[in-house]
Coordinates of C-alpha atoms and ligand atoms in Angstrom, one line a residue:
M1 CA 74.6 87.2 72.8
N2 CA 76.4 86.9 76.1
N3 CA 74.6 89.1 78.5
P4 CA 73.1 86.9 81.2
L5 CA 71.6 89.9 83.1
Y6 CA 69.3 91.0 80.3
Q7 CA 65.7 91.5 81.7
K8 CA 66.7 90.0 85.1
N9 CA 65.5 91.1 88.5
I10 CA 68.1 92.3 91.0
I11 CA 66.7 91.4 94.3
S12 CA 69.5 90.0 96.4
I13 CA 73.3 90.0 95.8
A14 CA 73.2 86.3 96.3
D15 CA 71.3 86.0 93.0
L16 CA 74.5 87.1 91.1
S17 CA 77.4 84.9 90.3
R18 CA 81.1 85.9 90.3
S19 CA 81.0 86.3 86.5
D20 CA 77.8 88.4 86.7
L21 CA 79.5 90.7 89.2
E22 CA 82.6 90.9 87.0
L23 CA 80.5 91.9 84.0
I24 CA 78.8 94.6 86.0
L25 CA 82.1 96.0 87.2
Q26 CA 83.6 95.9 83.7
T27 CA 80.6 97.7 82.4
A28 CA 80.7 100.4 85.2
H29 CA 84.4 100.9 84.3
S30 CA 83.6 101.3 80.6
L31 CA 80.8 103.8 81.4
K32 CA 83.0 105.8 83.7
Q33 CA 85.6 106.1 80.9
T34 CA 83.2 106.5 78.0
P35 CA 79.7 108.0 78.6
Q36 CA 76.8 106.6 76.6
P37 CA 74.3 109.5 76.6
E38 CA 71.7 107.7 74.3
L39 CA 71.8 104.1 75.6
L40 CA 68.4 104.4 77.3
K41 CA 66.8 106.7 74.8
N42 CA 63.0 106.2 74.9
K43 CA 63.2 104.1 78.1
V44 CA 61.1 105.1 81.1
I45 CA 62.3 103.9 84.5
A46 CA 60.2 103.9 87.7
S47 CA 62.0 105.1 90.8
C48 CA 59.8 104.3 93.8
F49 CA 61.1 105.1 97.3
F50 CA 58.7 104.0 100.0
E51 CA 61.5 104.8 102.5
A52 CA 63.9 107.8 102.6
S53 CA 67.0 108.0 100.5
T54 CA 69.5 110.6 99.3
R55 CA 72.4 108.7 97.6
T56 CA 70.6 105.7 96.2
R57 CA 67.7 107.6 94.7
L58 CA 69.7 110.6 93.3
S59 CA 72.5 108.5 91.9
F60 CA 70.0 106.1 90.3
E61 CA 68.0 108.9 88.8
T62 CA 71.3 110.6 87.6
A63 CA 72.3 107.3 86.1
V64 CA 69.1 107.0 84.1
Q65 CA 69.3 110.6 82.9
R66 CA 73.0 110.4 81.9
L67 CA 72.1 107.3 79.8
G68 CA 69.3 109.3 78.0
G69 CA 66.3 107.7 79.8
S70 CA 63.6 109.3 81.8
V71 CA 62.4 108.8 85.3
I72 CA 58.9 108.5 86.9
G73 CA 58.1 107.8 90.5
F74 CA 58.2 109.3 94.0
D75 CA 60.7 109.8 96.8
S76 CA 58.8 108.7 99.9
G77 CA 55.7 106.6 100.6
G78 CA 53.9 109.5 102.2
N79 CA 52.0 110.8 99.3
T80 CA 51.1 107.6 97.4
S81 CA 47.8 106.0 97.2
L82 CA 49.4 103.0 98.8
A83 CA 50.1 104.9 102.0
Q84 CA 47.1 107.3 102.0
K85 CA 44.3 105.0 100.7
G86 CA 45.5 101.6 101.7
E87 CA 46.4 100.3 98.2
T88 CA 48.3 97.1 98.3
L89 CA 51.9 96.9 97.2
A90 CA 50.9 94.4 94.5
D91 CA 48.4 96.8 92.9
S92 CA 50.8 99.7 93.1
V93 CA 53.5 97.6 91.4
K94 CA 51.2 96.4 88.6
I95 CA 50.1 99.9 87.8
I96 CA 53.5 101.6 88.0
A97 CA 55.2 98.8 86.1
S98 CA 52.7 99.1 83.3
Y99 CA 54.1 102.6 82.6
A100 CA 57.8 101.7 82.8
D101 CA 60.6 99.5 81.4
A102 CA 62.2 98.8 84.8
F103 CA 61.1 99.3 88.4
F104 CA 63.6 100.5 91.0
M105 CA 62.3 100.5 94.6
R106 CA 63.3 100.9 98.2
H107 CA 60.9 99.7 100.9
P108 CA 61.1 99.4 104.7
Q109 CA 60.0 95.8 104.8
E110 CA 62.3 92.8 104.2
G111 CA 61.2 90.9 101.2
A112 CA 59.2 93.7 99.6
A113 CA 61.3 93.8 96.4
R114 CA 61.0 90.0 95.9
L115 CA 57.2 90.3 96.4
A116 CA 57.0 93.2 93.9
S117 CA 58.9 91.1 91.3
E118 CA 56.0 88.6 91.4
F119 CA 53.6 91.2 90.1
T120 CA 55.4 92.4 87.0
S121 CA 57.5 91.0 84.2
I122 CA 59.8 94.1 83.9
P123 CA 63.1 94.0 85.8
V124 CA 62.7 94.9 89.5
I125 CA 65.8 96.3 91.2
N126 CA 66.0 96.3 95.0
G127 CA 67.2 99.7 96.3
G128 CA 67.1 98.4 99.9
D129 CA 64.5 96.3 101.7
G130 CA 64.4 96.8 105.5
S131 CA 67.5 95.4 107.1
N132 CA 67.7 92.6 104.5
Q133 CA 69.6 93.5 101.3
H134 CA 71.0 96.5 99.4
P135 CA 72.4 94.9 96.3
T136 CA 73.1 98.1 94.2
Q137 CA 75.1 99.6 97.1
T138 CA 77.2 96.4 97.0
L139 CA 77.8 96.9 93.3
L140 CA 79.2 100.4 93.9
D141 CA 81.2 99.1 96.9
L142 CA 82.7 96.3 94.8
F143 CA 83.4 98.8 92.0
T144 CA 85.1 101.1 94.5
I145 CA 87.2 98.4 96.1
Y146 CA 88.3 97.2 92.6
E147 CA 89.1 100.8 91.6
T148 CA 91.3 101.3 94.7
Q149 CA 92.9 97.9 95.0
A150 CA 93.1 96.7 91.4
T151 CA 91.6 93.3 92.5
L152 CA 88.8 91.9 94.6
D153 CA 90.8 88.8 95.6
N154 CA 92.7 88.1 98.8
L155 CA 92.0 91.4 100.5
N156 CA 91.7 92.0 104.2
I157 CA 88.4 93.7 104.8
A158 CA 87.0 94.9 108.1
F159 CA 83.3 95.6 108.6
V160 CA 82.6 98.0 111.5
G161 CA 79.5 99.1 113.4
D162 CA 75.9 97.9 113.1
L163 CA 76.4 94.6 111.4
K164 CA 73.1 93.2 112.6
Y165 CA 70.7 95.7 111.0
G166 CA 73.0 97.2 108.3
R167 CA 71.8 95.8 105.0
T168 CA 74.8 97.0 103.1
V169 CA 77.2 94.8 105.1
H170 CA 75.0 91.8 104.6
S171 CA 75.1 92.2 100.8
L172 CA 78.8 93.1 100.7
A173 CA 80.0 90.2 102.8
Q174 CA 78.0 87.8 100.6
A175 CA 79.4 89.2 97.4
L176 CA 83.0 89.3 98.6
S177 CA 82.7 85.7 99.8
L178 CA 83.1 84.8 96.1
F179 CA 86.6 86.5 96.1
N180 CA 88.7 84.7 98.7
C181 CA 89.0 87.6 101.1
N182 CA 89.6 87.7 104.9
F183 CA 86.9 89.3 106.9
Y184 CA 87.1 91.0 110.3
F185 CA 83.7 91.8 111.9
I186 CA 83.9 94.5 114.5
S187 CA 80.7 95.3 116.4
P188 CA 79.1 95.5 119.8
E189 CA 77.8 92.0 120.7
A190 CA 74.2 93.2 120.4
L191 CA 74.9 94.3 116.8
A192 CA 76.9 91.3 115.5
M193 CA 76.6 89.9 112.0
P194 CA 73.5 87.6 111.8
D195 CA 74.2 83.9 112.2
Y196 CA 72.7 83.1 108.8
I197 CA 75.5 85.2 107.1
L198 CA 78.2 83.6 109.3
E199 CA 76.8 80.1 108.4
E200 CA 76.9 81.0 104.7
L201 CA 80.6 82.1 105.0
K202 CA 81.5 78.9 106.8
E203 CA 79.9 76.9 104.0
R204 CA 82.1 78.7 101.5
N205 CA 85.2 78.3 103.7
V206 CA 85.6 82.1 104.1
N207 CA 88.1 83.2 106.7
F208 CA 86.5 85.5 109.3
S209 CA 87.0 86.6 112.9
L210 CA 84.9 88.7 115.3
H211 CA 86.4 91.7 117.2
S212 CA 85.4 94.4 119.5
S213 CA 87.9 97.1 118.5
I214 CA 89.1 98.7 115.3
E215 CA 92.7 99.1 116.7
D216 CA 93.0 95.3 117.0
V217 CA 93.2 94.9 113.2
V218 CA 93.4 98.3 111.4
D219 CA 97.1 98.0 110.6
D220 CA 96.6 94.8 108.5
L221 CA 93.6 96.0 106.4
D222 CA 93.2 96.9 102.8
I223 CA 89.6 98.1 103.3
L224 CA 87.9 99.5 106.4
Y225 CA 84.2 99.5 105.8
M226 CA 82.5 101.7 108.4
T227 CA 78.7 101.8 109.0
R228 CA 76.3 103.8 111.1
V229 CA 74.0 102.5 113.8
Q230 CA 70.6 102.5 112.2
K231 CA 68.7 105.0 114.2
E232 CA 65.4 104.2 112.7
R233 CA 65.6 100.6 113.9
F234 CA 66.1 101.4 117.7
D235 CA 64.2 103.3 120.4
E236 CA 66.0 106.5 121.5
T237 CA 67.5 105.1 124.7
E238 CA 69.0 102.1 122.9
Y239 CA 70.2 104.3 120.1
Q240 CA 72.1 106.7 122.4
H241 CA 73.8 103.8 124.0
M242 CA 74.9 102.2 120.7
K243 CA 75.7 105.2 118.5
S244 CA 79.1 106.1 119.6
A245 CA 80.4 102.5 120.1
F246 CA 82.9 102.8 117.3
L247 CA 84.5 106.1 116.2
L248 CA 87.3 106.3 113.7
N249 CA 89.7 109.2 113.9
A250 CA 92.9 110.1 112.0
D251 CA 95.3 109.1 114.9
M252 CA 94.1 105.5 114.5
L253 CA 95.5 105.5 110.9
D254 CA 99.2 106.3 111.7
D255 CA 100.6 102.8 110.9
V256 CA 98.1 101.5 108.3
R257 CA 99.0 100.0 104.9
D258 CA 99.5 102.6 102.2
N259 CA 96.7 101.1 100.1
L260 CA 94.1 101.2 102.9
K261 CA 90.9 102.9 101.9
V262 CA 88.1 103.8 104.4
L263 CA 84.7 103.3 102.9
H264 CA 81.2 104.0 104.3
P265 CA 77.8 103.7 102.6
L266 CA 76.8 107.1 104.2
P267 CA 75.2 108.9 105.8
R268 CA 77.8 109.0 108.5
I269 CA 76.7 110.2 111.9
D270 CA 79.3 109.6 114.6
E271 CA 81.4 106.9 113.1
I272 CA 84.1 108.8 111.2
N273 CA 85.7 112.0 112.6
I274 CA 86.0 114.7 110.0
D275 CA 89.8 114.7 110.5
V276 CA 89.8 111.4 108.6
D277 CA 88.5 113.2 105.5
E278 CA 91.9 114.9 105.1
T279 CA 93.9 111.6 105.1
P280 CA 94.7 109.7 101.9
Y281 CA 92.7 106.8 103.2
A282 CA 89.3 108.5 103.1
Y283 CA 87.4 107.3 99.9
Y284 CA 83.7 107.5 101.0
F285 CA 82.8 110.5 98.9
Q286 CA 84.3 109.0 95.7
Q287 CA 82.5 105.7 96.7
A288 CA 79.2 107.6 96.7
Q289 CA 79.9 109.1 93.3
N290 CA 80.6 105.7 92.0
G291 CA 77.0 104.9 92.6
V292 CA 76.1 106.6 89.4
F293 CA 78.5 104.3 87.3
A294 CA 77.5 101.1 89.1
R295 CA 73.8 101.8 88.6
Q296 CA 74.3 102.9 85.0
A297 CA 76.0 99.5 84.4
L298 CA 73.1 97.6 85.9
L299 CA 70.6 99.5 83.8
A300 CA 72.6 99.1 80.7
L301 CA 72.8 95.3 81.2
L302 CA 69.2 94.8 82.2
L303 CA 67.7 96.9 79.5
T304 CA 70.1 96.6 76.5
N305 CA 72.6 94.2 74.9
H306 CA 75.1 96.9 74.3
F307 CA 77.6 95.3 76.7
Q308 CA 78.6 91.6 76.7
A309 CA 80.6 89.3 78.9
N310 CA 83.9 88.2 77.5
A311 CA 83.5 84.9 75.7
Ligands
CP1 N1 74.0 104.5 101.1 C1 72.6 104.7 101.0 O1 71.8 103.8 100.8 O2 72.3 106.0 101.2 P1 70.8 106.6 101.1 O3 70.0 106.0 102.2 O4 71.0 108.1 101.1 O5 70.2 106.1 99.8

């Protein structure tokens, strides 16, 4: 058998090799073309969101159900014993995991998914831990980039907005560093990409540059990856100051490459004017829909040996 992901935890995108990522993308493509409604028959998947989510939770739960599995869990920490009675995360994980075949979780604290994986032997999938990592978002982002560009290699990719607290850009930059792309990091100085990510990119000889305006680079891009300022991570005064720092509108796309696609993990707040939605460059809603296929692929590989890497 050649499925290196079988029964693995998915905690950080850095745990996955280029060939692992390629296997997941091939599998997502296959599942988008050919649904497999019985692949997870009799499997129970725990979906535990200790922090709010719309896309990640609903696309994950859709992915389970469209593969024939069933979901248990909760959609916020508010009503759990953990929140109301002071139960530890370790105890919660041990109990919930004893009912399920895989454990998908989002948590506001960095490192929570890694910690959870120490208390169960079933696969733990990180659906976002604080400002640290969001590996399944990266899988759907990679799938979407491949779908629109027919390659992941040698692309010009700009990351815009809150690069300090935005966990999606941390995971995506790490993953794309395996594919010889050029990166443009566009942010206010206070929200710049963390040094530890920049150091990793230097170690891998990845080309990157720092910018303070979208217009500086937009005409050279294949992918423009917008992000929101993370309201929940600022006080109100700071948030008001930061939130409108970078706004994309349709006029800024007059001279861009034909193949440019604008992506955003969503929700958008003030970063993309709705006039961009009508341009051929907007692809963020299709990106969100791809979350179902990317998460189906991951579940299929973690829980079955139906899909295999090419020998
Ligand atoms: N992209 C993303 O993580 O969205 P949700 O917070 O709605 O899950």
